C-alpha cells in the first residue's frame, strides 16, 4: 500500500473515531499501565466479567444477542454520557498526539489483518498443497484444544493476555524477565561447569 493510501486510511479512521477520542485516550492510558494500579484494574475487570458469564451460563445465541444489545445501547447513549464525563475544552495537544498514535496503531493492525486475509483467503490459485495441509493440521489442532479445555476458560486467558499485552510491551516486562532469568540461568550454568571441572 502506498504512502498516499496509508495517509488516506489514517485520516478516514481518525475522522470516524473523532467522537470517541476521549474514551480512546483513557482506554489507551489504562492498557499501557500509565499508573501502577492499572494492571490490577484490568485483571479484576476481565476476571469479574468472565466470572459473571460463568455464573449466568448463557447459551451462545443469548450471549451474542445480549452483546449486540449492549453495543447498540452503548453506541446510542455514549454521546450523552461523554458530554457529562468529558469536557471538550480540556482536550489538549498531548491528548491529540496520543489519539493520533492510537489511530496509527489501529491502522497498522487493520493493514496487518487485511494482509493476512489476502494471504489466507485471496489468490486461491497460488495456494500449494503444503499450505492446505499445514492449515488443516493447525485448524484440527485448534479444534482438538477447544474440545479438551473449557472454552470459557480459554477465552478468559486469551482476553486477559490481549488486554495485558500492551502494558507488558510498554513497560518492557518481558525484557526485564529475560534479563533476570538469563542472569539466573547463566549463573547456574557456571556452577554446573565448575562442578564438572572439579569432577574431571
Coordinates of C-alpha atoms in Angstrom, one line a residue:
X1 CA 0.0 0.0 0.0
X2 CA 1.4 3.4 -1.0
X3 CA 2.0 6.3 1.5
X4 CA -0.9 8.2 0.0
X5 CA -3.3 5.3 0.6
X6 CA -2.0 4.9 4.2
X7 CA -2.5 8.6 4.9
X8 CA -6.0 8.5 3.4
X9 CA -6.8 5.4 5.6
X10 CA -5.4 7.2 8.6
X11 CA -7.4 10.4 8.0
X12 CA -10.6 8.3 7.5
X13 CA -10.1 6.3 10.6
X14 CA -9.3 9.4 12.6
X15 CA -12.4 11.1 11.4
X16 CA -14.6 8.1 12.2
X17 CA -13.1 7.8 15.7
X18 CA -13.3 11.5 16.5
X19 CA -16.5 11.2 18.6
X20 CA -14.8 8.5 20.7
X21 CA -11.4 10.2 21.1
X22 CA -11.8 10.9 24.9
X23 CA -12.7 7.3 25.6
X24 CA -9.9 6.0 23.4
X25 CA -7.3 8.1 25.1
X26 CA -8.4 6.9 28.6
X27 CA -8.6 3.3 27.5
X28 CA -5.1 3.6 26.0
X29 CA -3.8 5.0 29.3
X30 CA -5.3 2.0 31.1
X31 CA -3.9 -0.6 28.6
X32 CA -0.3 0.8 28.7
X33 CA -0.4 0.9 32.6
X34 CA 0.0 4.7 32.9
X35 CA -0.5 4.2 36.7
X36 CA 0.9 1.3 38.7
X37 CA -2.6 0.0 39.8
X38 CA -3.9 -0.2 36.2
X39 CA -2.8 -3.9 35.7
X40 CA -4.9 -4.8 38.8
X41 CA -7.9 -3.0 37.4
X42 CA -7.6 -4.9 34.1
X43 CA -7.1 -8.2 35.8
X44 CA -10.1 -7.6 38.1
X45 CA -12.4 -6.3 35.4
X46 CA -11.7 -9.2 33.0
X47 CA -12.0 -11.7 35.8
X48 CA -15.3 -10.3 37.1
X49 CA -16.7 -10.2 33.6
X50 CA -15.9 -13.9 32.9
X51 CA -17.0 -14.9 36.4
X52 CA -20.4 -13.4 35.7
X53 CA -20.5 -15.2 32.3
X54 CA -19.7 -18.5 34.0
X55 CA -22.3 -17.9 36.7
X56 CA -25.1 -17.0 34.2
X57 CA -24.2 -20.0 32.0
X58 CA -25.8 -18.4 28.9
X59 CA -26.2 -20.1 25.5
X60 CA -24.1 -18.8 22.6
X61 CA -27.2 -17.2 20.9
X62 CA -28.3 -15.5 24.1
X63 CA -24.7 -14.2 24.7
X64 CA -24.4 -12.9 21.2
X65 CA -27.9 -11.2 21.4
X66 CA -27.0 -9.6 24.8
X67 CA -23.6 -8.4 23.5
X68 CA -25.3 -6.9 20.4
X69 CA -27.9 -5.2 22.7
X70 CA -25.1 -3.8 24.9
X71 CA -23.3 -2.5 21.9
X72 CA -26.4 -0.8 20.4
X73 CA -27.3 0.8 23.8
X74 CA -23.7 2.0 24.4
X75 CA -23.5 3.5 20.9
X76 CA -26.8 5.3 21.4
X77 CA -26.0 6.5 25.0
X78 CA -22.3 7.4 24.6
X79 CA -22.7 10.9 23.1
X80 CA -24.8 11.9 26.1
X81 CA -22.5 10.2 28.6
X82 CA -19.4 11.7 27.1
X83 CA -20.8 15.2 27.4
X84 CA -21.2 14.6 31.1
X85 CA -17.9 12.8 31.7
X86 CA -15.6 14.7 29.4
X87 CA -15.1 18.4 29.0
X88 CA -14.4 19.3 25.3
X89 CA -12.4 22.4 26.4
X90 CA -9.9 20.2 28.4
X91 CA -8.7 18.5 25.2
X92 CA -5.0 19.4 24.8
X93 CA -2.1 18.8 22.4
X94 CA -0.8 15.8 24.4
X95 CA -4.1 14.1 24.2
X96 CA -4.3 14.8 20.5
X97 CA -0.9 13.3 19.9
X98 CA -1.8 10.2 22.0
X99 CA -5.1 9.9 20.0
X100 CA -3.1 10.1 16.7
X101 CA -0.7 7.4 18.0
X102 CA -3.6 5.1 18.8
X103 CA -5.2 5.7 15.4
X104 CA -1.8 4.9 13.7
X105 CA -1.6 1.7 15.7
X106 CA -5.2 0.7 14.8
X107 CA -4.4 1.4 11.1
X108 CA -1.3 -0.8 11.3
X109 CA -3.5 -3.6 12.9
X110 CA -6.1 -3.1 10.1
X111 CA -3.4 -3.4 7.4
X112 CA -1.9 -6.4 9.1
X113 CA -5.3 -8.2 9.2
X114 CA -6.0 -7.3 5.6
X115 CA -2.6 -8.7 4.6
X116 CA -3.3 -11.9 6.4
X117 CA -6.8 -12.1 4.8
X118 CA -5.2 -11.6 1.3
X119 CA -2.6 -14.3 2.1
X120 CA -5.0 -16.8 3.5
X121 CA -8.2 -16.4 1.5
X122 CA -7.5 -14.5 -1.7
X123 CA -5.5 -15.7 -4.6
X124 CA -6.6 -19.3 -4.2
X125 CA -4.8 -20.4 -7.3
X126 CA -1.5 -19.7 -5.7
X127 CA -2.1 -22.0 -2.7
X128 CA 0.0 -25.1 -2.7
X129 CA -0.8 -28.5 -1.3
X130 CA 1.7 -27.9 1.5
X131 CA -0.2 -24.7 2.5
X132 CA -3.5 -26.6 2.7
X133 CA -2.0 -29.4 4.7
X134 CA -0.4 -27.1 7.2
X135 CA -3.6 -25.0 7.6
X136 CA -5.6 -28.2 8.0
X137 CA -3.3 -29.6 10.7
X138 CA -3.3 -26.2 12.5
X139 CA -7.1 -25.9 12.5
X140 CA -7.5 -29.5 13.6
X141 CA -5.1 -28.8 16.4
X142 CA -7.1 -25.8 17.4
X143 CA -10.3 -27.8 17.3
X144 CA -8.7 -30.5 19.5
X145 CA -7.6 -27.9 22.1
X146 CA -11.1 -26.5 22.1
X147 CA -12.6 -29.9 22.7
X148 CA -10.3 -30.7 25.6
X149 CA -10.3 -27.4 27.5
X150 CA -13.2 -25.3 28.7
X151 CA -13.9 -22.7 26.0
X152 CA -14.8 -20.0 28.5
X153 CA -11.6 -20.6 30.4
X154 CA -9.6 -20.4 27.1
X155 CA -11.4 -17.2 26.2
X156 CA -10.6 -15.8 29.6
X157 CA -6.9 -16.4 29.2
X158 CA -6.9 -15.1 25.7
X159 CA -8.7 -11.8 26.6
X160 CA -6.6 -11.4 29.7
X161 CA -3.4 -11.8 27.6
X162 CA -4.6 -9.4 24.9
X163 CA -5.6 -6.7 27.4
X164 CA -2.4 -7.1 29.4
X165 CA 0.0 -7.3 26.4
X166 CA 0.1 -3.5 25.6
X167 CA 1.2 -2.7 29.2
X168 CA 3.7 -5.6 29.2
X169 CA 5.2 -4.3 26.0
X170 CA 5.2 -0.7 27.1
X171 CA 6.9 -1.4 30.4
X172 CA 9.3 -3.9 28.9
X173 CA 8.3 -6.5 31.4
X174 CA 9.4 -9.4 29.1
X175 CA 12.8 -7.9 28.6
X176 CA 13.3 -7.5 32.3
X177 CA 12.2 -11.0 32.9
X178 CA 14.5 -12.3 30.2
X179 CA 17.4 -10.3 31.7
X180 CA 16.8 -11.7 35.2
X181 CA 16.0 -15.2 34.0
X182 CA 19.1 -15.1 31.7
X183 CA 21.4 -14.0 34.5
X184 CA 20.0 -16.7 36.8
X185 CA 20.5 -19.4 34.1
X186 CA 24.0 -18.1 33.3
X187 CA 25.0 -18.3 37.0
X188 CA 23.5 -21.8 37.3
X189 CA 25.3 -22.9 34.1
X190 CA 28.6 -21.5 35.5
X191 CA 28.1 -23.5 38.7
X192 CA 27.4 -26.7 36.8
X193 CA 30.6 -26.1 34.7
X194 CA 32.6 -25.6 37.8
X195 CA 31.2 -28.8 39.3
X196 CA 32.0 -30.7 36.1
X197 CA 35.6 -29.3 36.1
X198 CA 36.2 -30.3 39.7
X199 CA 35.0 -33.9 38.9
X200 CA 37.3 -34.1 36.0

